[in-house]
Amino acid sequence: LRTQRGQLRLRAPADALVTARLAEPGSTVVPGQAVVDLVDPGSLWVNVRFDQTSAAGLAAGLPAQVLLRSDVGAPLAARVLRVEPLADAVTEETLAKVVLASLPTPLPPLGTLAEVTIHLPELAAAPTIPNAALRRVDGKMGVWELGADGLRFAPLVLGRADLDGQVQVHSGLAEGARIV
């Protein structure tokens, strides 16, 4: 009888939170059937999606900040745990997992939305222009440049853009050029 009772005891494989109860007390269950869902708080991460055009330089170990939508406090320190090797071809996004340096107390609800900022390595110095000045003419990106003979379209080779609306110009625009 003791042996049978011992086989009825459920033991968690780790110190974890119960996130769902899949069977009620008194329910009949079969061997191998899940009766609870468990989550180890130490293994939590934030799933992040980045537009592939902005993901250059994204790598494991980079510092990050996470602002939970459920918490209006200060951003939480974090780091990129891993960048997934397979991108989402449909949404054209690169996927990454970001882990918090320390878990907030109380723990936010699982599935909470978050805003994540990754601190990418500094780029080489290059001239920048406002993103709003860019136009597409005949399939080429560029700006309208004001010269001695009036306006002319100047196609550009562009680099990275930042969150402040500035974009790097690699070539196509002379220093001191006036753009519209």
GROMACS .gro file of C-alpha atoms in nm:
model
  180
    1LEU     CA    1   0.000   0.000   0.000
    2ARG     CA    2   0.289   0.239   0.080
    3THR     CA    3   0.446   0.165  -0.257
    4GLN     CA    4   0.121   0.245  -0.435
    5ARG     CA    5   0.083   0.571  -0.243
    6GLY     CA    6   0.441   0.666  -0.331
    7GLN     CA    7   0.358   0.623  -0.698
    8LEU     CA    8   0.074   0.873  -0.661
    9ARG     CA    9   0.302   1.153  -0.542
   10LEU     CA   10   0.391   1.419  -0.799
   11ARG     CA   11   0.740   1.568  -0.776
   12ALA     CA   12   0.855   1.870  -0.973
   13PRO     CA   13   1.190   1.829  -1.150
   14ALA     CA   14   1.294   2.180  -1.038
   15ASP     CA   15   1.188   2.467  -0.813
   16ALA     CA   16   0.926   2.617  -1.043
   17LEU     CA   17   0.600   2.806  -1.077
   18VAL     CA   18   0.279   2.626  -1.170
   19THR     CA   19   0.142   2.815  -1.472
   20ALA     CA   20  -0.149   2.583  -1.551
   21ARG     CA   21  -0.330   2.298  -1.380
   22LEU     CA   22  -0.431   2.048  -1.647
   23ALA     CA   23  -0.607   1.797  -1.419
   24GLU     CA   24  -0.835   1.851  -1.122
   25PRO     CA   25  -0.806   1.663  -0.791
   26GLY     CA   26  -0.986   1.332  -0.823
   27SER     CA   27  -0.948   1.318  -1.203
   28THR     CA   28  -0.828   0.998  -1.362
   29VAL     CA   29  -0.494   1.036  -1.539
   30VAL     CA   30  -0.275   0.797  -1.732
   31PRO     CA   31   0.102   0.752  -1.713
   32GLY     CA   32   0.282   1.023  -1.909
   33GLN     CA   33  -0.013   1.263  -1.907
   34ALA     CA   34   0.077   1.617  -1.800
   35VAL     CA   35  -0.118   1.736  -1.497
   36VAL     CA   36   0.050   2.076  -1.450
   37ASP     CA   37   0.261   2.314  -1.658
   38LEU     CA   38   0.572   2.437  -1.478
   39VAL     CA   39   0.809   2.726  -1.550
   40ASP     CA   40   1.150   2.772  -1.392
   41PRO     CA   41   1.174   3.151  -1.328
   42GLY     CA   42   1.550   3.135  -1.384
   43SER     CA   43   1.495   3.022  -1.743
   44LEU     CA   44   1.268   3.309  -1.851
   45TRP     CA   45   1.359   3.522  -2.152
   46VAL     CA   46   1.203   3.786  -2.376
   47ASN     CA   47   1.141   3.683  -2.737
   48VAL     CA   48   1.239   3.977  -2.957
   49ARG     CA   49   1.187   4.036  -3.331
   50PHE     CA   50   1.406   4.275  -3.530
   51ASP     CA   51   1.356   4.393  -3.887
   52GLN     CA   52   1.630   4.221  -4.088
   53THR     CA   53   1.744   4.554  -4.232
   54SER     CA   54   1.819   4.678  -3.877
   55ALA     CA   55   1.969   4.360  -3.732
   56ALA     CA   56   2.328   4.399  -3.855
   57GLY     CA   57   2.566   4.368  -3.559
   58LEU     CA   58   2.313   4.188  -3.340
   59ALA     CA   59   2.501   3.921  -3.141
   60ALA     CA   60   2.485   3.719  -2.821
   61GLY     CA   61   2.623   3.900  -2.518
   62LEU     CA   62   2.527   4.254  -2.623
   63PRO     CA   63   2.382   4.466  -2.342
   64ALA     CA   64   2.013   4.552  -2.355
   65GLN     CA   65   1.736   4.728  -2.169
   66VAL     CA   66   1.386   4.588  -2.121
   67LEU     CA   67   1.086   4.803  -2.037
   68LEU     CA   68   0.787   4.591  -1.939
   69ARG     CA   69   0.454   4.733  -2.055
   70SER     CA   70   0.300   4.619  -1.724
   71ASP     CA   71   0.556   4.826  -1.527
   72VAL     CA   72   0.601   5.200  -1.572
   73GLY     CA   73   0.926   5.195  -1.374
   74ALA     CA   74   1.281   5.217  -1.499
   75PRO     CA   75   1.408   4.984  -1.773
   76LEU     CA   76   1.559   4.655  -1.655
   77ALA     CA   77   1.918   4.562  -1.737
   78ALA     CA   78   1.945   4.265  -1.972
   79ARG     CA   79   2.164   4.100  -2.235
   80VAL     CA   80   2.114   3.914  -2.563
   81LEU     CA   81   2.123   3.543  -2.481
   82ARG     CA   82   2.110   3.420  -2.839
   83VAL     CA   83   2.027   3.523  -3.193
   84GLU     CA   84   1.824   3.253  -3.363
   85PRO     CA   85   2.000   3.103  -3.666
   86LEU     CA   86   1.675   3.087  -3.865
   87ALA     CA   87   1.504   3.415  -3.957
   88ASP     CA   88   1.131   3.451  -4.021
   89ALA     CA   89   1.107   3.464  -4.401
   90VAL     CA   90   0.743   3.574  -4.398
   91THR     CA   91   0.783   3.877  -4.171
   92GLU     CA   92   1.148   3.937  -4.272
   93GLU     CA   93   1.253   3.948  -3.908
   94THR     CA   94   1.553   3.821  -3.713
   95LEU     CA   95   1.462   3.653  -3.386
   96ALA     CA   96   1.656   3.681  -3.060
   97LYS     CA   97   1.620   3.588  -2.695
   98VAL     CA   98   1.703   3.847  -2.428
   99VAL     CA   99   1.749   3.759  -2.058
  100LEU     CA  100   1.711   3.994  -1.764
  101ALA     CA  101   2.012   4.049  -1.538
  102SER     CA  102   1.782   3.994  -1.239
  103LEU     CA  103   1.415   3.909  -1.221
  104PRO     CA  104   1.182   4.182  -1.094
  105THR     CA  105   0.982   4.127  -0.777
  106PRO     CA  106   0.701   4.051  -0.801
  107LEU     CA  107   0.744   3.850  -1.118
  108PRO     CA  108   0.537   4.004  -1.402
  109PRO     CA  109   0.273   3.790  -1.571
  110LEU     CA  110   0.423   3.554  -1.827
  111GLY     CA  111   0.353   3.676  -2.180
  112THR     CA  112   0.378   4.043  -2.082
  113LEU     CA  113   0.470   4.270  -2.374
  114ALA     CA  114   0.802   4.451  -2.349
  115GLU     CA  115   1.000   4.716  -2.533
  116VAL     CA  116   1.361   4.607  -2.581
  117THR     CA  117   1.657   4.828  -2.670
  118ILE     CA  118   1.982   4.657  -2.774
  119HIS     CA  119   2.306   4.851  -2.740
  120LEU     CA  120   2.482   4.774  -3.069
  121PRO     CA  121   2.853   4.842  -3.120
  122GLU     CA  122   2.936   5.194  -3.237
  123LEU     CA  123   2.947   5.248  -3.611
  124ALA     CA  124   3.236   5.408  -3.796
  125ALA     CA  125   3.196   5.784  -3.829
  126ALA     CA  126   3.004   5.886  -4.142
  127PRO     CA  127   2.794   6.185  -4.245
  128THR     CA  128   2.426   6.156  -4.162
  129ILE     CA  129   2.109   6.313  -4.298
  130PRO     CA  130   1.750   6.313  -4.173
  131ASN     CA  131   1.558   6.007  -4.289
  132ALA     CA  132   1.272   6.241  -4.386
  133ALA     CA  133   1.491   6.393  -4.663
  134LEU     CA  134   1.515   6.060  -4.850
  135ARG     CA  135   1.309   6.007  -5.165
  136ARG     CA  136   1.284   5.723  -5.415
  137VAL     CA  137   1.313   5.826  -5.780
  138ASP     CA  138   1.326   5.566  -6.059
  139GLY     CA  139   1.388   5.294  -5.800
  140LYS     CA  140   1.689   5.471  -5.645
  141MET     CA  141   1.706   5.620  -5.295
  142GLY     CA  142   1.849   5.969  -5.271
  143VAL     CA  143   1.787   6.331  -5.187
  144TRP     CA  144   1.705   6.649  -5.372
  145GLU     CA  145   2.021   6.861  -5.368
  146LEU     CA  146   2.017   7.238  -5.413
  147GLY     CA  147   2.298   7.342  -5.648
  148ALA     CA  148   2.394   7.654  -5.842
  149ASP     CA  149   2.175   7.542  -6.135
  150GLY     CA  150   1.871   7.448  -5.921
  151LEU     CA  151   1.744   7.121  -5.779
  152ARG     CA  152   1.885   6.786  -5.888
  153PHE     CA  153   1.822   6.436  -5.760
  154ALA     CA  154   2.135   6.282  -5.601
  155PRO     CA  155   2.123   5.900  -5.567
  156LEU     CA  156   2.291   5.785  -5.244
  157VAL     CA  157   2.452   5.475  -5.100
  158LEU     CA  158   2.310   5.459  -4.749
  159GLY     CA  159   2.426   5.294  -4.430
  160ARG     CA  160   2.250   5.232  -4.103
  161ALA     CA  161   1.969   5.438  -3.953
  162ASP     CA  162   1.924   5.521  -3.586
  163LEU     CA  163   1.625   5.571  -3.358
  164ASP     CA  164   1.658   5.949  -3.388
  165GLY     CA  165   1.569   5.944  -3.759
  166GLN     CA  166   1.923   5.990  -3.894
  167VAL     CA  167   2.071   5.769  -4.168
  168GLN     CA  168   2.435   5.730  -4.270
  169VAL     CA  169   2.547   5.837  -4.617
  170HIS     CA  170   2.834   5.627  -4.757
  171SER     CA  171   2.855   5.799  -5.095
  172GLY     CA  172   2.671   6.021  -5.341
  173LEU     CA  173   2.669   6.347  -5.146
  174ALA     CA  174   2.953   6.599  -5.125
  175GLU     CA  175   3.046   6.750  -4.791
  176GLY     CA  176   2.856   7.073  -4.731
  177ALA     CA  177   2.587   6.989  -4.989
  178ARG     CA  178   2.250   7.154  -4.930
  179ILE     CA  179   1.959   6.914  -4.940
  180VAL     CA  180   1.587   6.977  -4.944
   0.00000   0.00000   0.00000
